[in-house]
Short mmCIF file of C-alpha atoms in Angstrom, two decimals:
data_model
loop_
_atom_site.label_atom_id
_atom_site.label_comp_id
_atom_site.label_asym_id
_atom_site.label_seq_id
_atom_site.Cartn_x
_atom_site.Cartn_y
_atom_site.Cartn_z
CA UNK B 1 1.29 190.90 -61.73
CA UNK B 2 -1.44 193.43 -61.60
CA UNK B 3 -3.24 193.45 -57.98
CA UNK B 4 -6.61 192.34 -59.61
CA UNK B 5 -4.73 189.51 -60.91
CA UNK B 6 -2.60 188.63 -57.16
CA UNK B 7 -6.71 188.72 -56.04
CA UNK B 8 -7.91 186.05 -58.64
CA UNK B 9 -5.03 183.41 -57.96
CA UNK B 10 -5.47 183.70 -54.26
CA UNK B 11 -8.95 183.26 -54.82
CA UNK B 12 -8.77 180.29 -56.79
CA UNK B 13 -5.70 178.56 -54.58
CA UNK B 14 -8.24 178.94 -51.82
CA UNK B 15 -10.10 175.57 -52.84
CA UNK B 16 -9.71 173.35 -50.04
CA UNK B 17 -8.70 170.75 -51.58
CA UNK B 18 -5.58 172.47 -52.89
CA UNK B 19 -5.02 173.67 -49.06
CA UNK B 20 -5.41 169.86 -48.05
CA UNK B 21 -2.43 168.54 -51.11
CA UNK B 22 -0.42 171.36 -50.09
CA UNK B 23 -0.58 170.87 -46.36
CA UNK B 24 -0.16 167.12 -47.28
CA UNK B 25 2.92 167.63 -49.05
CA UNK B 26 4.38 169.88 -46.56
CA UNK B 27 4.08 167.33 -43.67
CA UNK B 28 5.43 164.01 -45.81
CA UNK B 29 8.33 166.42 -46.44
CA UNK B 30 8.57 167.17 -42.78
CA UNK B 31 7.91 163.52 -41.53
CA UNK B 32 10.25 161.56 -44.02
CA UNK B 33 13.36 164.30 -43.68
CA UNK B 34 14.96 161.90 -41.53
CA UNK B 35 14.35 157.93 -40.42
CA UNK B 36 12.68 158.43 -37.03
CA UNK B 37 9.62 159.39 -35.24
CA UNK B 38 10.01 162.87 -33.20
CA UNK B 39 9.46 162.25 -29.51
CA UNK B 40 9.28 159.11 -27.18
CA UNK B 41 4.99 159.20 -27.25
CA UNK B 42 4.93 157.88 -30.47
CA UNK B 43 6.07 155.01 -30.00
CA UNK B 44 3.83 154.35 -27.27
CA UNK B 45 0.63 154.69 -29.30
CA UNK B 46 2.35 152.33 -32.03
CA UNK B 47 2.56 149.63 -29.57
CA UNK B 48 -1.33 150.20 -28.45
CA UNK B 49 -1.98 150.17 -31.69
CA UNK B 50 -0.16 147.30 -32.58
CA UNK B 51 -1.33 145.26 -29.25
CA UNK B 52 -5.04 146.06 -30.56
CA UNK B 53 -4.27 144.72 -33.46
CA UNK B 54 -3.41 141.37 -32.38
CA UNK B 55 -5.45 141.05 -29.07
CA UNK B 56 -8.52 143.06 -30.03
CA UNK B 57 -9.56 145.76 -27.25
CA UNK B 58 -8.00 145.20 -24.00
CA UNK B 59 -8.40 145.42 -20.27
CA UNK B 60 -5.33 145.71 -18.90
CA UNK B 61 -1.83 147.07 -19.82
CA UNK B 62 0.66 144.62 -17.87
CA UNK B 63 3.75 146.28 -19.45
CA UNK B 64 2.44 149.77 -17.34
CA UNK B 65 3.85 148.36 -14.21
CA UNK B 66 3.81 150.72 -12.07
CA UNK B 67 1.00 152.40 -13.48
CA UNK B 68 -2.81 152.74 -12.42
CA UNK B 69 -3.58 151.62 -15.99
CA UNK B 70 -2.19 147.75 -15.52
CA UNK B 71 -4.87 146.40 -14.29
CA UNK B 72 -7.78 148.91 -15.37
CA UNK B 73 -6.89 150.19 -18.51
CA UNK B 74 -9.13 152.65 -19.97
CA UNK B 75 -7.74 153.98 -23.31
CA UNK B 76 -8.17 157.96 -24.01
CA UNK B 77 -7.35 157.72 -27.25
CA UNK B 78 -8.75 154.84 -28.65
CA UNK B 79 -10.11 156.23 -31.58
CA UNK B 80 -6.72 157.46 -32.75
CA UNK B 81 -5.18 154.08 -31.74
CA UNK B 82 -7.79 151.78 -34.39
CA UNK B 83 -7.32 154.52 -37.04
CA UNK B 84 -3.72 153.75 -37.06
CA UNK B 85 -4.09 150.25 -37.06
CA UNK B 86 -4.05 149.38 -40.77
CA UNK B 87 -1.32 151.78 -41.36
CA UNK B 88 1.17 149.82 -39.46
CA UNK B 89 0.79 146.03 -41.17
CA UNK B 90 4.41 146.63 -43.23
CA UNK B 91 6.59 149.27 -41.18
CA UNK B 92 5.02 150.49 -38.06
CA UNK B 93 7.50 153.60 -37.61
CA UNK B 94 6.59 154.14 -41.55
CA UNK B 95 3.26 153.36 -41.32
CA UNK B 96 2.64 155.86 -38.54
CA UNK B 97 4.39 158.27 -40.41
CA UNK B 98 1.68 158.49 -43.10
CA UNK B 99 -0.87 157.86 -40.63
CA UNK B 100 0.02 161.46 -39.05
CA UNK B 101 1.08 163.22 -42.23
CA UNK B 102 -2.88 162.49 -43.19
CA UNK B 103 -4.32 163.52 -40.14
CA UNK B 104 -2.16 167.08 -40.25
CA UNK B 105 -3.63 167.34 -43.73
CA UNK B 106 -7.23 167.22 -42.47
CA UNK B 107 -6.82 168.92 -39.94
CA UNK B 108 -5.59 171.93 -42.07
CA UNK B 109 -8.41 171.34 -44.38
CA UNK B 110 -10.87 171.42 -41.74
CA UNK B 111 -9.13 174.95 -40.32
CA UNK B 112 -9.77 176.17 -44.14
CA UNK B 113 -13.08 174.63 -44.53
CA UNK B 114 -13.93 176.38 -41.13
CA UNK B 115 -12.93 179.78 -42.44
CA UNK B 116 -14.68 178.79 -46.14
CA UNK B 117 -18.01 178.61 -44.36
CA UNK B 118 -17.55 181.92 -42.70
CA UNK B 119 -16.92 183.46 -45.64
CA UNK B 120 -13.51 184.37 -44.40
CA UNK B 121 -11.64 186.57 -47.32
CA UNK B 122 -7.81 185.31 -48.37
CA UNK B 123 -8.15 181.99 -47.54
CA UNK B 124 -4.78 180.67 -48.70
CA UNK B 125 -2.84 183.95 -46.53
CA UNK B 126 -4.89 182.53 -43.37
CA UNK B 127 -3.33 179.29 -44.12
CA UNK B 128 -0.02 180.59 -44.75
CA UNK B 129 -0.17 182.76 -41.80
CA UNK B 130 -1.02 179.50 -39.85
CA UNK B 131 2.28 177.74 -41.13
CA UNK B 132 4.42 180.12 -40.76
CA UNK B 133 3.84 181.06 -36.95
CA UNK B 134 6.39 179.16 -35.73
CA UNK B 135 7.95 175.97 -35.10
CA UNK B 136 5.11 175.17 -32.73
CA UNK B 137 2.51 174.34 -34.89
CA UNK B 138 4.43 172.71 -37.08
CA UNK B 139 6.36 170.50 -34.55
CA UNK B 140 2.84 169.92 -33.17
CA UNK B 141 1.09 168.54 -36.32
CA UNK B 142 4.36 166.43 -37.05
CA UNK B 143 4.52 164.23 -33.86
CA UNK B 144 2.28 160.93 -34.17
CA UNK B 145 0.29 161.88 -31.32
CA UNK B 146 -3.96 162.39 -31.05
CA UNK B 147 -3.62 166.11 -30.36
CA UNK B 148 -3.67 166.81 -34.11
CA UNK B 149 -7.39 164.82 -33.71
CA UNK B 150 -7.60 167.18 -30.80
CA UNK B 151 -7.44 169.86 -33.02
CA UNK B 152 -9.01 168.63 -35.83
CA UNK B 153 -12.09 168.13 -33.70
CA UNK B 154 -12.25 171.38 -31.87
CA UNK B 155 -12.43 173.15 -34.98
CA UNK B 156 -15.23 171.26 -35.86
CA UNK B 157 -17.02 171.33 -32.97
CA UNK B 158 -16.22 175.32 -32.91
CA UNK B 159 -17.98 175.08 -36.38
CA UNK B 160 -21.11 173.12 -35.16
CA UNK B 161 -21.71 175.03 -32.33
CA UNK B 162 -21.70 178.62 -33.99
CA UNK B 163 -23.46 177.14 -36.99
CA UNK B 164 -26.05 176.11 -34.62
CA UNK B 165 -26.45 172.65 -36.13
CA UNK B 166 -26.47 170.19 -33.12
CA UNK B 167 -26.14 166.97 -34.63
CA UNK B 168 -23.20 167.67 -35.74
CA UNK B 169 -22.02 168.81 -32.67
CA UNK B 170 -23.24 165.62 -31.21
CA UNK B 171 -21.44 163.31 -33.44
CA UNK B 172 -18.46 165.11 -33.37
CA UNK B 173 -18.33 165.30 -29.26
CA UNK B 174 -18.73 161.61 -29.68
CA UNK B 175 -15.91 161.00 -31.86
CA UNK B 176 -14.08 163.41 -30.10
CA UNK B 177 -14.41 162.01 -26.90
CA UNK B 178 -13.18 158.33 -28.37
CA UNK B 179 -9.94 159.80 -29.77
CA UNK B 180 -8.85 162.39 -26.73
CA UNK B 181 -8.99 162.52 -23.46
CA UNK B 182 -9.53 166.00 -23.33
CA UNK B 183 -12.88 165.86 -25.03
CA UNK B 184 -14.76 167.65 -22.52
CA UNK B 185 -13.10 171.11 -24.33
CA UNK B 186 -15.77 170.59 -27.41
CA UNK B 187 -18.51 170.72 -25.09
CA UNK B 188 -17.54 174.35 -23.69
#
């Protein structure tokens, strides 16, 4: 293939919406290779989820018993935790699954979408170069946990703040702040 040629496919497999069915298919590999959930955290945010589900938004967390959060509990990832709801009406394990294989997806199509608007050149390398730096990021994006929100939102708020555009930055500190409870990091 002639180099002009290489240039013009990586060009047009830049679109993010390729990025976002490629980084969609990745993680639904990576997340149904084997039965389970990775990690015990999961399954901790399934059962919020699930308890929101059928009690609506709660006060208290009895089964934290020796926990500050069973009689005050104040959720720092709510956001995450009513997103997942609908996902996890036939199989909750399965269901949450999909739920993060998803979010992973936007999140890399926000990371591309990010570099699109700075006119970053090689899109799809950056993208590669981002899965293939190790199992970290890819164990990371995997586990059914709100960090990949985490992500997902300080990219955007990086984006609205060096764009200058402050409502966005507003509503995305806002949704940021209902789905983490390290939120505080889009504001600096």
């Amino acid at each position: 293939m002639a180099p002009g040629a290489l240039r013009r496919v990586l060009r047009e497999a830049s679109g993010t919406p390729a990025i976002a069915v490629a980084a969609f298919g990745i993680f639904l590999w990576i997340q149904f290779s084997g039965p389970f959930i990775t990690g015990d955290d999961p399954y901790y945010h399934i059962a919020v989820s699930q308890v929101y589900s059928k009690q609506g938004i709660i006060k208290s967390f009895p089964w934290m018993q020796f926990a500050i959060q069973k009689e005050k509990f104040g959720d720092g990832h709510f956001l995450f935790h009513i997103a997942m709801i609908p996902f996890l009406w036939r199989d909750p394990i399965q269901g949450a699954k999909v739920y993060s294989v998803i979010l992973a997806a936007i999140g890399v199509a926000v990371f591309a979408s990010v570099l699109k608007s700075f006119r970053v050149p090689y899109l799809s390398l950056w993208v590669l170069l981002l899965f293939s730096s190790g199992p970290f990021f890819l164990y990371r994006f995997s586990v059914v946990r709100p960090q990949i929100l985490a992500v997902t939102f300080a990219l955007l708020s990086f984006w609205a703040v060096t764009k200058e555009r402050p409502f966005p930055v507003g509503l995305v500190t806002f949704f940021y702040f209902l789905s983490y409870s390290s939120a505080h990091i889009a504001l600096i």
